[in-house]
mmCIF file with all atom_site columns, C-alpha atoms in Angstrom:
data_model
loop_
_atom_site.group_PDB
_atom_site.id
_atom_site.type_symbol
_atom_site.label_atom_id
_atom_site.label_alt_id
_atom_site.label_comp_id
_atom_site.label_asym_id
_atom_site.label_entity_id
_atom_site.label_seq_id
_atom_site.pdbx_PDB_ins_code
_atom_site.Cartn_x
_atom_site.Cartn_y
_atom_site.Cartn_z
_atom_site.occupancy
_atom_site.B_iso_or_equiv
_atom_site.pdbx_formal_charge
_atom_site.auth_seq_id
_atom_site.auth_comp_id
_atom_site.auth_asym_id
_atom_site.auth_atom_id
_atom_site.pdbx_PDB_model_num
ATOM 1  C CA . MET A 1 1  ? 10.112 3.313  -2.001  1.00 0.00 ? 1  MET A CA 1
ATOM 2  C CA . LEU A 1 2  ? 7.377  1.391  -2.827  1.00 0.00 ? 2  LEU A CA 1
ATOM 3  C CA . TYR A 1 3  ? 4.557  2.264  -5.553  1.00 0.00 ? 3  TYR A CA 1
ATOM 4  C CA . GLY A 1 4  ? 1.362  0.621  -7.068  1.00 0.00 ? 4  GLY A CA 1
ATOM 5  C CA . THR A 1 5  ? 2.005  -0.865 -10.432 1.00 0.00 ? 5  THR A CA 1
ATOM 6  C CA . GLN A 1 6  ? -1.822 0.503  -11.171 1.00 0.00 ? 6  GLN A CA 1
ATOM 7  C CA . ASP A 1 7  ? -1.277 4.048  -9.410  1.00 0.00 ? 7  ASP A CA 1
ATOM 8  C CA . ALA A 1 8  ? -1.623 6.493  -12.415 1.00 0.00 ? 8  ALA A CA 1
ATOM 9  C CA . LEU A 1 9  ? -1.075 9.127  -9.425  1.00 0.00 ? 9  LEU A CA 1
ATOM 10 C CA . ALA A 1 10 ? 2.173  7.732  -8.087  1.00 0.00 ? 10 ALA A CA 1
ATOM 11 C CA . ASP A 1 11 ? 3.431  5.581  -10.349 1.00 0.00 ? 11 ASP A CA 1
ATOM 12 C CA . ALA A 1 12 ? 7.358  5.462  -11.237 1.00 0.00 ? 12 ALA A CA 1
ATOM 13 C CA . PRO A 1 13 ? 8.174  8.361  -12.593 1.00 0.00 ? 13 PRO A CA 1
ATOM 14 C CA . HIS A 1 14 ? 6.267  9.728  -9.999  1.00 0.00 ? 14 HIS A CA 1
ATOM 15 C CA . SER A 1 15 ? 7.894  8.304  -7.621  1.00 0.00 ? 15 SER A CA 1
ATOM 16 C CA . ARG A 1 16 ? 11.616 9.019  -9.037  1.00 0.00 ? 16 ARG A CA 1
ATOM 17 C CA . PRO A 1 17 ? 11.453 12.582 -7.920  1.00 0.00 ? 17 PRO A CA 1
ATOM 18 C CA . TRP A 1 18 ? 11.116 11.081 -3.826  1.00 0.00 ? 18 TRP A CA 1
ATOM 19 C CA . SER A 1 19 ? 14.486 9.889  -4.110  1.00 0.00 ? 19 SER A CA 1
ATOM 20 C CA . GLU A 1 20 ? 16.294 13.429 -3.677  1.00 0.00 ? 20 GLU A CA 1
ATOM 21 C CA . LEU A 1 21 ? 15.298 13.428 -0.370  1.00 0.00 ? 21 LEU A CA 1
ATOM 22 C CA . PHE A 1 22 ? 17.516 11.236 0.579   1.00 0.00 ? 22 PHE A CA 1
ATOM 23 C CA . SER A 1 23 ? 20.980 10.986 0.935   1.00 0.00 ? 23 SER A CA 1
ATOM 24 C CA . GLY A 1 24 ? 21.678 7.352  0.039   1.00 0.00 ? 24 GLY A CA 1
ATOM 25 C CA . PRO A 1 25 ? 20.518 4.941  -2.481  1.00 0.00 ? 25 PRO A CA 1
ATOM 26 C CA . VAL A 1 26 ? 16.879 4.797  -3.331  1.00 0.00 ? 26 VAL A CA 1
ATOM 27 C CA . ARG A 1 27 ? 15.423 1.701  -5.416  1.00 0.00 ? 27 ARG A CA 1
ATOM 28 C CA . LEU A 1 28 ? 12.136 1.467  -6.179  1.00 0.00 ? 28 LEU A CA 1
ATOM 29 C CA . GLN A 1 29 ? 9.836  -1.519 -6.279  1.00 0.00 ? 29 GLN A CA 1
ATOM 30 C CA . ALA A 1 30 ? 6.280  -2.216 -7.334  1.00 0.00 ? 30 ALA A CA 1
ATOM 31 C CA . ILE A 1 31 ? 3.810  -3.376 -5.630  1.00 0.00 ? 31 ILE A CA 1
ATOM 32 C CA . ASP A 1 32 ? 0.842  -4.829 -7.658  1.00 0.00 ? 32 ASP A CA 1
ATOM 33 C CA . GLY A 1 33 ? -2.325 -2.821 -7.065  1.00 0.00 ? 33 GLY A CA 1
ATOM 34 C CA . GLY A 1 34 ? -3.386 0.890  -7.195  1.00 0.00 ? 34 GLY A CA 1
ATOM 35 C CA . HIS A 1 35 ? -2.682 3.284  -4.939  1.00 0.00 ? 35 HIS A CA 1
ATOM 36 C CA . PHE A 1 36 ? -4.134 2.126  -1.919  1.00 0.00 ? 36 PHE A CA 1
ATOM 37 C CA . TYR A 1 37 ? -1.859 -0.946 -2.033  1.00 0.00 ? 37 TYR A CA 1
ATOM 38 C CA . LEU A 1 38 ? -0.507 -1.372 1.008   1.00 0.00 ? 38 LEU A CA 1
ATOM 39 C CA . GLN A 1 39 ? -4.053 -2.212 1.936   1.00 0.00 ? 39 GLN A CA 1
ATOM 40 C CA . SER A 1 40 ? -4.892 -4.494 -1.246  1.00 0.00 ? 40 SER A CA 1
ATOM 41 C CA . ASN A 1 41 ? -1.360 -6.512 -1.124  1.00 0.00 ? 41 ASN A CA 1
ATOM 42 C CA . ARG A 1 42 ? -0.590 -6.446 2.484   1.00 0.00 ? 42 ARG A CA 1
ATOM 43 C CA . ASP A 1 43 ? 1.281  -9.512 2.524   1.00 0.00 ? 43 ASP A CA 1
ATOM 44 C CA . ALA A 1 44 ? 3.455  -8.160 -0.757  1.00 0.00 ? 44 ALA A CA 1
ATOM 45 C CA . VAL A 1 45 ? 4.406  -4.780 1.179   1.00 0.00 ? 45 VAL A CA 1
ATOM 46 C CA . LEU A 1 46 ? 5.387  -7.075 4.119   1.00 0.00 ? 46 LEU A CA 1
ATOM 47 C CA . GLU A 1 47 ? 7.162  -9.756 2.570   1.00 0.00 ? 47 GLU A CA 1
ATOM 48 C CA . VAL A 1 48 ? 9.481  -6.558 0.761   1.00 0.00 ? 48 VAL A CA 1
ATOM 49 C CA . VAL A 1 49 ? 9.811  -4.418 3.993   1.00 0.00 ? 49 VAL A CA 1
ATOM 50 C CA . GLY A 1 50 ? 10.577 -7.975 5.716   1.00 0.00 ? 50 GLY A CA 1
ATOM 51 C CA . GLY A 1 51 ? 13.632 -8.831 3.731   1.00 0.00 ? 51 GLY A CA 1
ATOM 52 C CA . GLU A 1 52 ? 14.495 -4.992 3.936   1.00 0.00 ? 52 GLU A CA 1
ATOM 53 C CA . LEU A 1 53 ? 14.417 -4.822 7.979   1.00 0.00 ? 53 LEU A CA 1
ATOM 54 C CA . ARG A 1 54 ? 16.442 -9.013 7.397   1.00 0.00 ? 54 ARG A CA 1
ATOM 55 C CA . ALA A 1 55 ? 19.250 -7.619 5.204   1.00 0.00 ? 55 ALA A CA 1
ATOM 56 C CA . LEU A 1 56 ? 19.834 -4.512 7.380   1.00 0.00 ? 56 LEU A CA 1
ATOM 57 C CA . LEU A 1 57 ? 19.344 -6.549 10.390  1.00 0.00 ? 57 LEU A CA 1
ATOM 58 C CA . ALA A 1 58 ? 22.215 -9.423 8.603   1.00 0.00 ? 58 ALA A CA 1
ATOM 59 C CA . SER A 1 59 ? 24.726 -6.195 7.786   1.00 0.00 ? 59 SER A CA 1
ATOM 60 C CA . PRO A 1 60 ? 27.411 -5.294 10.014  1.00 0.00 ? 60 PRO A CA 1
ATOM 61 C CA . ILE A 1 61 ? 27.151 -1.684 12.142  1.00 0.00 ? 61 ILE A CA 1
ATOM 62 C CA . PRO A 1 62 ? 30.182 0.664  10.375  1.00 0.00 ? 62 PRO A CA 1
ATOM 63 C CA . SER A 1 63 ? 32.571 1.378  13.253  1.00 0.00 ? 63 SER A CA 1
ATOM 64 C CA . GLY A 1 64 ? 31.465 3.901  15.874  1.00 0.00 ? 64 GLY A CA 1
ATOM 65 C CA . GLY A 1 65 ? 28.344 5.225  14.095  1.00 0.00 ? 65 GLY A CA 1
ATOM 66 C CA . GLY A 1 66 ? 26.324 2.154  16.364  1.00 0.00 ? 66 GLY A CA 1
ATOM 67 C CA . ALA A 1 67 ? 22.354 1.334  15.319  1.00 0.00 ? 67 ALA A CA 1
ATOM 68 C CA . ALA A 1 68 ? 21.522 5.033  14.840  1.00 0.00 ? 68 ALA A CA 1
ATOM 69 C CA . GLY A 1 69 ? 23.686 5.751  12.802  1.00 0.00 ? 69 GLY A CA 1
ATOM 70 C CA . HIS A 1 70 ? 24.170 2.891  10.338  1.00 0.00 ? 70 HIS A CA 1
ATOM 71 C CA . ALA A 1 71 ? 23.632 3.706  7.028   1.00 0.00 ? 71 ALA A CA 1
ATOM 72 C CA . GLY A 1 72 ? 21.396 0.256  5.300   1.00 0.00 ? 72 GLY A CA 1
ATOM 73 C CA . PRO A 1 73 ? 19.133 0.495  2.541   1.00 0.00 ? 73 PRO A CA 1
ATOM 74 C CA . ILE A 1 74 ? 16.525 1.430  3.948   1.00 0.00 ? 74 ILE A CA 1
ATOM 75 C CA . HIS A 1 75 ? 14.812 4.902  3.974   1.00 0.00 ? 75 HIS A CA 1
ATOM 76 C CA . ALA A 1 76 ? 11.804 5.323  4.970   1.00 0.00 ? 76 ALA A CA 1
ATOM 77 C CA . CYS A 1 77 ? 9.059  7.780  4.293   1.00 0.00 ? 77 CYS A CA 1
ATOM 78 C CA . PRO A 1 78 ? 5.759  8.823  6.003   1.00 0.00 ? 78 PRO A CA 1
ATOM 79 C CA . ILE A 1 79 ? 3.001  5.521  6.525   1.00 0.00 ? 79 ILE A CA 1
ATOM 80 C CA . SER A 1 80 ? -0.629 5.976  8.251   1.00 0.00 ? 80 SER A CA 1
ATOM 81 C CA . SER A 1 81 ? -1.036 2.711  9.118   1.00 0.00 ? 81 SER A CA 1
ATOM 82 C CA . LEU A 1 82 ? 0.145  -0.740 7.868   1.00 0.00 ? 82 LEU A CA 1
ATOM 83 C CA . THR A 1 83 ? -3.010 -2.528 9.026   1.00 0.00 ? 83 THR A CA 1
ATOM 84 C CA . THR A 1 84 ? -6.047 -0.630 8.840   1.00 0.00 ? 84 THR A CA 1
#
């Protein structure tokens, strides 16, 4: 789960309770920036997301699970847009 290092509204302590909404493990990852770090630090965000996707794609798929049933390290929250 990503959060901005200078975001007073959603810093690490405020972000941790979101992990209760997920069934798997959640790892907090700080990105330099404030509440709109997705726009101001897009390259860092894409690097983290890309790294997670590469790790997920490199991991074996559990038998009988198929791609849709794969339980990997990524747990998503809705993001309006990374490109705006």
